[in-house]
PDB file of C-alpha atoms in Angstrom:
ATOM      1  CA  TRP A   9    -117.170 -79.928 120.258  1.00  0.00           C
ATOM      2  CA  PRO A  10    -113.700 -80.166 119.960  1.00  0.00           C
ATOM      3  CA  ARG A  11    -114.291 -82.776 117.404  1.00  0.00           C
ATOM      4  CA  LEU A  12    -116.961 -81.636 115.488  1.00  0.00           C
ATOM      5  CA  PHE A  13    -115.018 -78.368 114.611  1.00  0.00           C
ATOM      6  CA  GLY A  14    -111.668 -78.331 115.520  1.00  0.00           C
ATOM      7  CA  GLY A  15    -110.805 -79.680 111.791  1.00  0.00           C
ATOM      8  CA  ARG A  16    -108.719 -82.373 111.260  1.00  0.00           C
ATOM      9  CA  ARG A  17    -105.546 -82.898 112.517  1.00  0.00           C
ATOM     10  CA  GLU A  18    -102.499 -83.298 110.233  1.00  0.00           C
ATOM     11  CA  ALA A  19    -100.145 -86.701 111.453  1.00  0.00           C
ATOM     12  CA  THR A  20     -97.011 -85.050 113.163  1.00  0.00           C
ATOM     13  CA  PRO A  21     -94.093 -85.150 110.807  1.00  0.00           C
ATOM     14  CA  TRP A  22     -91.210 -87.979 111.680  1.00  0.00           C
ATOM     15  CA  ALA A  23     -88.184 -85.133 113.628  1.00  0.00           C
ATOM     16  CA  GLY A  24     -85.618 -84.087 110.890  1.00  0.00           C
ATOM     17  CA  ASP A  25     -87.874 -84.236 107.522  1.00  0.00           C
ATOM     18  CA  ARG A  26     -90.019 -81.053 107.177  1.00  0.00           C
ATOM     19  CA  PRO A  27     -86.613 -79.127 108.184  1.00  0.00           C
ATOM     20  CA  ARG A  28     -84.627 -81.174 105.490  1.00  0.00           C
ATOM     21  CA  LEU A  29     -87.702 -80.471 102.201  1.00  0.00           C
ATOM     22  CA  ARG A  30     -87.563 -76.898 103.556  1.00  0.00           C
ATOM     23  CA  ARG A  31     -83.432 -76.604 102.941  1.00  0.00           C
ATOM     24  CA  VAL A  32     -84.044 -78.561  99.539  1.00  0.00           C
ATOM     25  CA  PHE A  33     -87.050 -75.615  98.586  1.00  0.00           C
ATOM     26  CA  ASP A  34     -84.747 -73.008  99.779  1.00  0.00           C
ATOM     27  CA  ARG A  35     -82.084 -74.330  97.625  1.00  0.00           C
ATOM     28  CA  ILE A  36     -83.979 -74.479  94.439  1.00  0.00           C
ATOM     29  CA  GLY A  37     -85.437 -71.195  94.868  1.00  0.00           C
ATOM     30  CA  THR A  38     -82.148 -70.118  95.504  1.00  0.00           C
ATOM     31  CA  ARG A  39     -80.939 -71.029  91.966  1.00  0.00           C
ATOM     32  CA  ILE A  40     -83.616 -70.016  89.864  1.00  0.00           C
ATOM     33  CA  THR A  41     -83.398 -66.411  91.690  1.00  0.00           C
ATOM     34  CA  LEU A  42     -80.081 -66.219  90.898  1.00  0.00           C
ATOM     35  CA  ALA A  43     -80.489 -68.026  86.812  1.00  0.00           C
ATOM     36  CA  ALA A  44     -83.238 -64.909  86.679  1.00  0.00           C
ATOM     37  CA  VAL A  45     -81.052 -62.078  87.999  1.00  0.00           C
ATOM     38  CA  THR A  46     -78.063 -63.404  85.770  1.00  0.00           C
ATOM     39  CA  THR A  47     -80.013 -63.764  82.630  1.00  0.00           C
ATOM     40  CA  LEU A  48     -82.099 -60.270  83.089  1.00  0.00           C
ATOM     41  CA  LEU A  49     -78.285 -58.907  83.614  1.00  0.00           C
ATOM     42  CA  VAL A  50     -76.766 -60.198  80.373  1.00  0.00           C
ATOM     43  CA  LEU A  51     -79.950 -59.187  78.170  1.00  0.00           C
ATOM     44  CA  GLY A  52     -79.489 -55.671  79.577  1.00  0.00           C
ATOM     45  CA  PHE A  53     -76.014 -55.392  79.135  1.00  0.00           C
ATOM     46  CA  VAL A  54     -76.426 -56.388  75.297  1.00  0.00           C
ATOM     47  CA  TYR A  55     -79.836 -54.624  74.238  1.00  0.00           C
ATOM     48  CA  VAL A  56     -79.861 -51.691  76.701  1.00  0.00           C
ATOM     49  CA  PRO A  57     -77.797 -50.244  74.632  1.00  0.00           C
ATOM     50  CA  ASP A  58     -78.990 -50.496  71.177  1.00  0.00           C
ATOM     51  CA  GLY A  59     -82.815 -49.460  73.196  1.00  0.00           C
ATOM     52  CA  VAL A  60     -81.272 -46.252  73.837  1.00  0.00           C
ATOM     53  CA  GLN A  61     -79.605 -45.694  70.558  1.00  0.00           C
ATOM     54  CA  ALA A  62     -82.541 -46.853  69.122  1.00  0.00           C
ATOM     55  CA  THR A  63     -84.352 -44.152  71.201  1.00  0.00           C
ATOM     56  CA  ARG A  64     -81.989 -41.342  70.426  1.00  0.00           C
ATOM     57  CA  ASP A  65     -82.274 -41.777  66.755  1.00  0.00           C
ATOM     58  CA  HIS A  66     -85.907 -42.085  66.842  1.00  0.00           C
ATOM     59  CA  PHE A  67     -86.320 -38.522  68.440  1.00  0.00           C
ATOM     60  CA  ALA A  68     -83.279 -37.071  67.145  1.00  0.00           C
ATOM     61  CA  LYS A  69     -83.210 -33.579  64.494  1.00  0.00           C
ATOM     62  CA  ARG A  70     -82.262 -34.913  61.206  1.00  0.00           C
ATOM     63  CA  ALA A  71     -79.760 -33.254  59.134  1.00  0.00           C
ATOM     64  CA  PRO A  72     -78.735 -33.826  55.505  1.00  0.00           C
ATOM     65  CA  VAL A  73     -75.231 -35.723  54.543  1.00  0.00           C
ATOM     66  CA  SER A  74     -73.416 -35.458  51.433  1.00  0.00           C
ATOM     67  CA  PRO A  75     -71.426 -38.365  50.062  1.00  0.00           C
ATOM     68  CA  ASP A  76     -68.014 -37.643  49.485  1.00  0.00           C
ATOM     69  CA  ARG A  77     -67.996 -39.865  45.981  1.00  0.00           C
ATOM     70  CA  ILE A  78     -70.221 -41.805  44.019  1.00  0.00           C
ATOM     71  CA  THR A  79     -70.276 -44.435  40.774  1.00  0.00           C
ATOM     72  CA  ALA A  80     -72.512 -46.417  39.242  1.00  0.00           C
ATOM     73  CA  SER A  81     -72.189 -50.289  36.930  1.00  0.00           C
ATOM     74  CA  ARG A  82     -72.587 -48.094  34.248  1.00  0.00           C
ATOM     75  CA  SER A  83     -74.768 -44.850  33.362  1.00  0.00           C
ATOM     76  CA  PHE A  84     -76.963 -43.922  30.217  1.00  0.00           C
ATOM     77  CA  PRO A  85     -74.678 -40.902  28.195  1.00  0.00           C
ATOM     78  CA  GLY A  86     -75.365 -37.442  29.861  1.00  0.00           C
ATOM     79  CA  HIS A  87     -76.946 -39.165  33.220  1.00  0.00           C
ATOM     80  CA  GLN A  88     -73.947 -39.741  35.371  1.00  0.00           C
ATOM     81  CA  PRO A  89     -74.574 -40.789  38.465  1.00  0.00           C
ATOM     82  CA  GLU A  90     -73.729 -37.746  40.359  1.00  0.00           C
ATOM     83  CA  LEU A  91     -77.108 -36.181  38.898  1.00  0.00           C
ATOM     84  CA  LEU A  92     -78.785 -38.134  42.186  1.00  0.00           C
ATOM     85  CA  VAL A  93     -76.981 -36.434  44.958  1.00  0.00           C
ATOM     86  CA  ASP A  94     -77.283 -32.826  42.905  1.00  0.00           C
ATOM     87  CA  LYS A  95     -80.356 -31.376  45.049  1.00  0.00           C
ATOM     88  CA  ARG A  96     -82.733 -31.739  41.843  1.00  0.00           C
ATOM     89  CA  SER A  97     -85.430 -33.401  41.087  1.00  0.00           C
ATOM     90  CA  ASN A  98     -85.131 -32.822  37.127  1.00  0.00           C
ATOM     91  CA  THR A  99     -82.348 -34.965  36.631  1.00  0.00           C
ATOM     92  CA  TRP A 100     -81.742 -38.343  36.941  1.00  0.00           C
ATOM     93  CA  TRP A 101     -79.745 -41.497  36.661  1.00  0.00           C
ATOM     94  CA  GLY A 102     -80.136 -44.744  34.479  1.00  0.00           C
ATOM     95  CA  PRO A 103     -78.195 -47.444  33.778  1.00  0.00           C
ATOM     96  CA  GLY A 104     -78.725 -47.441  30.089  1.00  0.00           C
ATOM     97  CA  ILE A 105     -80.282 -50.594  29.266  1.00  0.00           C
ATOM     98  CA  SER A 106     -83.655 -51.252  28.971  1.00  0.00           C
ATOM     99  CA  GLN A 107     -86.095 -53.530  30.893  1.00  0.00           C
ATOM    100  CA  SER A 108     -85.681 -53.392  34.980  1.00  0.00           C
ATOM    101  CA  GLY A 109     -81.816 -52.658  35.232  1.00  0.00           C
ATOM    102  CA  GLN A 110     -81.386 -55.439  37.440  1.00  0.00           C
ATOM    103  CA  GLY A 111     -78.087 -55.793  39.128  1.00  0.00           C
ATOM    104  CA  GLN A 112     -77.096 -52.164  38.220  1.00  0.00           C
ATOM    105  CA  TRP A 113     -76.113 -50.516  41.108  1.00  0.00           C
ATOM    106  CA  ILE A 114     -74.777 -46.810  42.475  1.00  0.00           C
ATOM    107  CA  GLU A 115     -72.436 -46.591  45.248  1.00  0.00           C
ATOM    108  CA  VAL A 116     -71.983 -43.532  47.630  1.00  0.00           C
ATOM    109  CA  GLY A 117     -69.245 -43.876  50.147  1.00  0.00           C
ATOM    110  CA  PHE A 118     -68.074 -41.543  52.677  1.00  0.00           C
ATOM    111  CA  THR A 119     -64.526 -40.120  53.607  1.00  0.00           C
ATOM    112  CA  GLU A 120     -65.544 -39.855  57.410  1.00  0.00           C
ATOM    113  CA  PRO A 121     -67.544 -43.114  58.727  1.00  0.00           C
ATOM    114  CA  THR A 122     -71.410 -41.855  58.932  1.00  0.00           C
ATOM    115  CA  ARG A 123     -74.363 -42.315  60.913  1.00  0.00           C
ATOM    116  CA  LEU A 124     -77.361 -42.564  58.620  1.00  0.00           C
ATOM    117  CA  LEU A 125     -80.668 -42.170  60.265  1.00  0.00           C
ATOM    118  CA  ASP A 126     -82.786 -41.966  57.025  1.00  0.00           C
ATOM    119  CA  LEU A 127     -82.885 -41.334  53.230  1.00  0.00           C
ATOM    120  CA  ILE A 128     -85.143 -40.445  50.030  1.00  0.00           C
ATOM    121  CA  ILE A 129     -85.506 -42.147  47.431  1.00  0.00           C
ATOM    122  CA  THR A 130     -87.093 -40.028  44.016  1.00  0.00           C
ATOM    123  CA  PRO A 131     -87.412 -42.721  41.605  1.00  0.00           C
ATOM    124  CA  GLY A 132     -88.295 -41.507  37.579  1.00  0.00           C
ATOM    125  CA  THR A 133     -87.286 -38.938  35.466  1.00  0.00           C
ATOM    126  CA  SER A 134     -89.107 -36.281  37.718  1.00  0.00           C
ATOM    127  CA  THR A 135     -90.909 -35.597  40.539  1.00  0.00           C
ATOM    128  CA  LYS A 136     -94.023 -34.502  38.479  1.00  0.00           C
ATOM    129  CA  PRO A 137     -96.738 -37.105  38.328  1.00  0.00           C
ATOM    130  CA  ASP A 138     -97.125 -37.349  34.412  1.00  0.00           C
ATOM    131  CA  GLN A 139     -93.438 -37.956  34.002  1.00  0.00           C
ATOM    132  CA  LEU A 140     -93.653 -41.252  35.713  1.00  0.00           C
ATOM    133  CA  ASN A 141     -94.588 -42.853  32.113  1.00  0.00           C
ATOM    134  CA  LYS A 142     -90.861 -41.938  30.809  1.00  0.00           C
ATOM    135  CA  SER A 143     -89.210 -44.388  32.707  1.00  0.00           C
ATOM    136  CA  ALA A 144     -89.203 -48.036  34.515  1.00  0.00           C
ATOM    137  CA  LEU A 145     -89.186 -47.181  38.593  1.00  0.00           C
ATOM    138  CA  PRO A 146     -87.161 -48.776  40.697  1.00  0.00           C
ATOM    139  CA  HIS A 147     -89.335 -51.143  42.621  1.00  0.00           C
ATOM    140  CA  ARG A 148     -86.844 -53.546  45.152  1.00  0.00           C
ATOM    141  CA  VAL A 149     -83.273 -52.389  45.701  1.00  0.00           C
ATOM    142  CA  GLU A 150     -80.977 -54.206  48.018  1.00  0.00           C
ATOM    143  CA  ALA A 151     -78.922 -51.817  49.928  1.00  0.00           C
ATOM    144  CA  THR A 152     -74.865 -53.102  50.962  1.00  0.00           C
ATOM    145  CA  ILE A 153     -73.788 -51.011  53.753  1.00  0.00           C
ATOM    146  CA  THR A 154     -69.675 -51.541  54.283  1.00  0.00           C
ATOM    147  CA  LYS A 155     -69.031 -50.269  58.074  1.00  0.00           C
ATOM    148  CA  LYS A 156     -65.898 -48.852  59.557  1.00  0.00           C
ATOM    149  CA  ASP A 157     -64.264 -52.088  60.563  1.00  0.00           C
ATOM    150  CA  GLY A 158     -65.186 -53.722  56.862  1.00  0.00           C
ATOM    151  CA  SER A 159     -68.069 -55.649  58.050  1.00  0.00           C
ATOM    152  CA  THR A 160     -71.506 -55.852  55.607  1.00  0.00           C
ATOM    153  CA  MET A 161     -75.078 -55.950  56.480  1.00  0.00           C
ATOM    154  CA  THR A 162     -77.569 -55.963  53.710  1.00  0.00           C
ATOM    155  CA  ARG A 163     -81.093 -53.782  54.031  1.00  0.00           C
ATOM    156  CA  ASP A 164     -84.273 -54.141  51.825  1.00  0.00           C
ATOM    157  CA  LEU A 165     -86.300 -51.379  50.325  1.00  0.00           C
ATOM    158  CA  THR A 166     -89.352 -51.548  48.697  1.00  0.00           C
ATOM    159  CA  LEU A 167     -90.622 -48.428  46.730  1.00  0.00           C
ATOM    160  CA  ASP A 168     -93.781 -47.459  45.739  1.00  0.00           C
ATOM    161  CA  GLN A 169     -94.973 -46.687  42.432  1.00  0.00           C
ATOM    162  CA  GLY A 170     -95.816 -43.009  42.706  1.00  0.00           C
ATOM    163  CA  ALA A 171     -94.154 -39.640  42.345  1.00  0.00           C
ATOM    164  CA  GLY A 172     -92.011 -37.707  44.491  1.00  0.00           C
ATOM    165  CA  GLY A 173     -89.357 -39.280  47.148  1.00  0.00           C
ATOM    166  CA  GLN A 174     -90.087 -42.134  49.148  1.00  0.00           C
ATOM    167  CA  ARG A 175     -88.548 -41.481  52.688  1.00  0.00           C
ATOM    168  CA  ARG A 176     -87.097 -44.817  54.457  1.00  0.00           C
ATOM    169  CA  PRO A 177     -85.770 -45.641  57.555  1.00  0.00           C
ATOM    170  CA  PHE A 178     -82.166 -46.712  57.995  1.00  0.00           C
ATOM    171  CA  ARG A 179     -80.495 -45.805  60.979  1.00  0.00           C
ATOM    172  CA  VAL A 180     -76.943 -47.620  61.063  1.00  0.00           C
ATOM    173  CA  GLY A 181     -73.923 -46.350  62.059  1.00  0.00           C
ATOM    174  CA  GLU A 182     -70.180 -45.820  61.131  1.00  0.00           C
ATOM    175  CA  VAL A 183     -70.843 -46.166  57.082  1.00  0.00           C
ATOM    176  CA  THR A 184     -68.252 -45.529  54.828  1.00  0.00           C
ATOM    177  CA  LYS A 185     -69.836 -46.882  51.729  1.00  0.00           C
ATOM    178  CA  VAL A 186     -73.786 -48.142  50.580  1.00  0.00           C
ATOM    179  CA  ARG A 187     -74.160 -49.820  47.538  1.00  0.00           C
ATOM    180  CA  PHE A 188     -77.930 -50.150  46.159  1.00  0.00           C
ATOM    181  CA  THR A 189     -78.658 -52.870  43.636  1.00  0.00           C
ATOM    182  CA  ILE A 190     -81.669 -53.064  41.868  1.00  0.00           C
ATOM    183  CA  GLU A 191     -83.383 -55.845  42.222  1.00  0.00           C
ATOM    184  CA  SER A 192     -86.790 -55.426  40.286  1.00  0.00           C
ATOM    185  CA  ALA A 193     -89.131 -52.292  38.607  1.00  0.00           C
ATOM    186  CA  HIS A 194     -92.160 -51.043  37.866  1.00  0.00           C
ATOM    187  CA  ALA A 195     -93.532 -50.883  34.237  1.00  0.00           C
ATOM    188  CA  ALA A 196     -90.253 -52.865  32.874  1.00  0.00           C
ATOM    189  CA  SER A 197     -90.141 -52.664  29.316  1.00  0.00           C
ATOM    190  CA  ALA A 198     -87.879 -53.038  26.299  1.00  0.00           C
ATOM    191  CA  ASN A 199     -88.428 -49.604  25.064  1.00  0.00           C
ATOM    192  CA  LYS A 200     -87.739 -48.427  28.747  1.00  0.00           C
ATOM    193  CA  GLN A 201     -84.918 -48.465  31.366  1.00  0.00           C
ATOM    194  CA  VAL A 202     -85.093 -47.747  35.077  1.00  0.00           C
ATOM    195  CA  ALA A 203     -84.715 -44.042  36.417  1.00  0.00           C
ATOM    196  CA  ILE A 204     -84.045 -42.696  39.667  1.00  0.00           C
ATOM    197  CA  ALA A 205     -83.791 -38.617  40.447  1.00  0.00           C
ATOM    198  CA  GLU A 206     -82.514 -38.206  43.581  1.00  0.00           C
ATOM    199  CA  ILE A 207     -80.676 -40.231  46.430  1.00  0.00           C
ATOM    200  CA  GLU A 208     -80.844 -37.914  49.808  1.00  0.00           C
ATOM    201  CA  PHE A 209     -79.034 -39.100  52.888  1.00  0.00           C
ATOM    202  CA  PHE A 210     -80.157 -37.821  56.516  1.00  0.00           C
ATOM    203  CA  GLY A 211     -78.028 -38.055  59.807  1.00  0.00           C
ATOM    204  CA  PRO A 212     -78.472 -36.471  63.355  1.00  0.00           C
ATOM    205  CA  SER A 213     -78.183 -32.821  63.272  1.00  0.00           C
ATOM    206  CA  SER A 214     -75.419 -31.336  65.423  1.00  0.00           C
ATOM    207  CA  ALA A 215     -77.772 -29.751  67.094  1.00  0.00           C
ATOM    208  CA  ASN A 216     -78.708 -32.800  69.071  1.00  0.00           C
ATOM    209  CA  ARG A 217     -75.450 -33.094  71.334  1.00  0.00           C
ATOM    210  CA  ALA A 218     -76.455 -29.368  72.687  1.00  0.00           C
TER     211      ALA A 218
END
């Protein structure tokens, strides 16, 4: 009976073979564990602060932020760039050239480095739908952001062909200036110029510190 039901007996290993093999596997396992822990620590050091900041930005209460200066590559008479930040939707800026205005730009500056969370761009000469055909409307806009340390980064903004303000997330800190360069426009033609009624900026409210 022991032969029938006792199972197959494995050959006894030579003395010293099994302990050595176990030590090799133990060393490999230890190295893999150390490598995994080191990788997690490095990734945590690099990405966790960004994740924390992204979470804060997502839930932060917004407050309007006003730029300290604004300039443009060129302007149509009576429609200077200052009209973009006058809190009125029936005034507008235009470069004074027909078609899409590709390459024309508006630049805003901040005396103190500022964290920007969102912006609202109101395309056209008004928020009224029946005024949309009065001008070409910005479609693709490249935002070139300059930070406190002098470094720059870009964001591509795509706008719809519709009336009213269009909110876009921004979420970048220590901003000293932003240049908005028009890349293309909706409804461009030889007898229209591109127009923007308003650009509004929003940062974290001081109430977030309470």
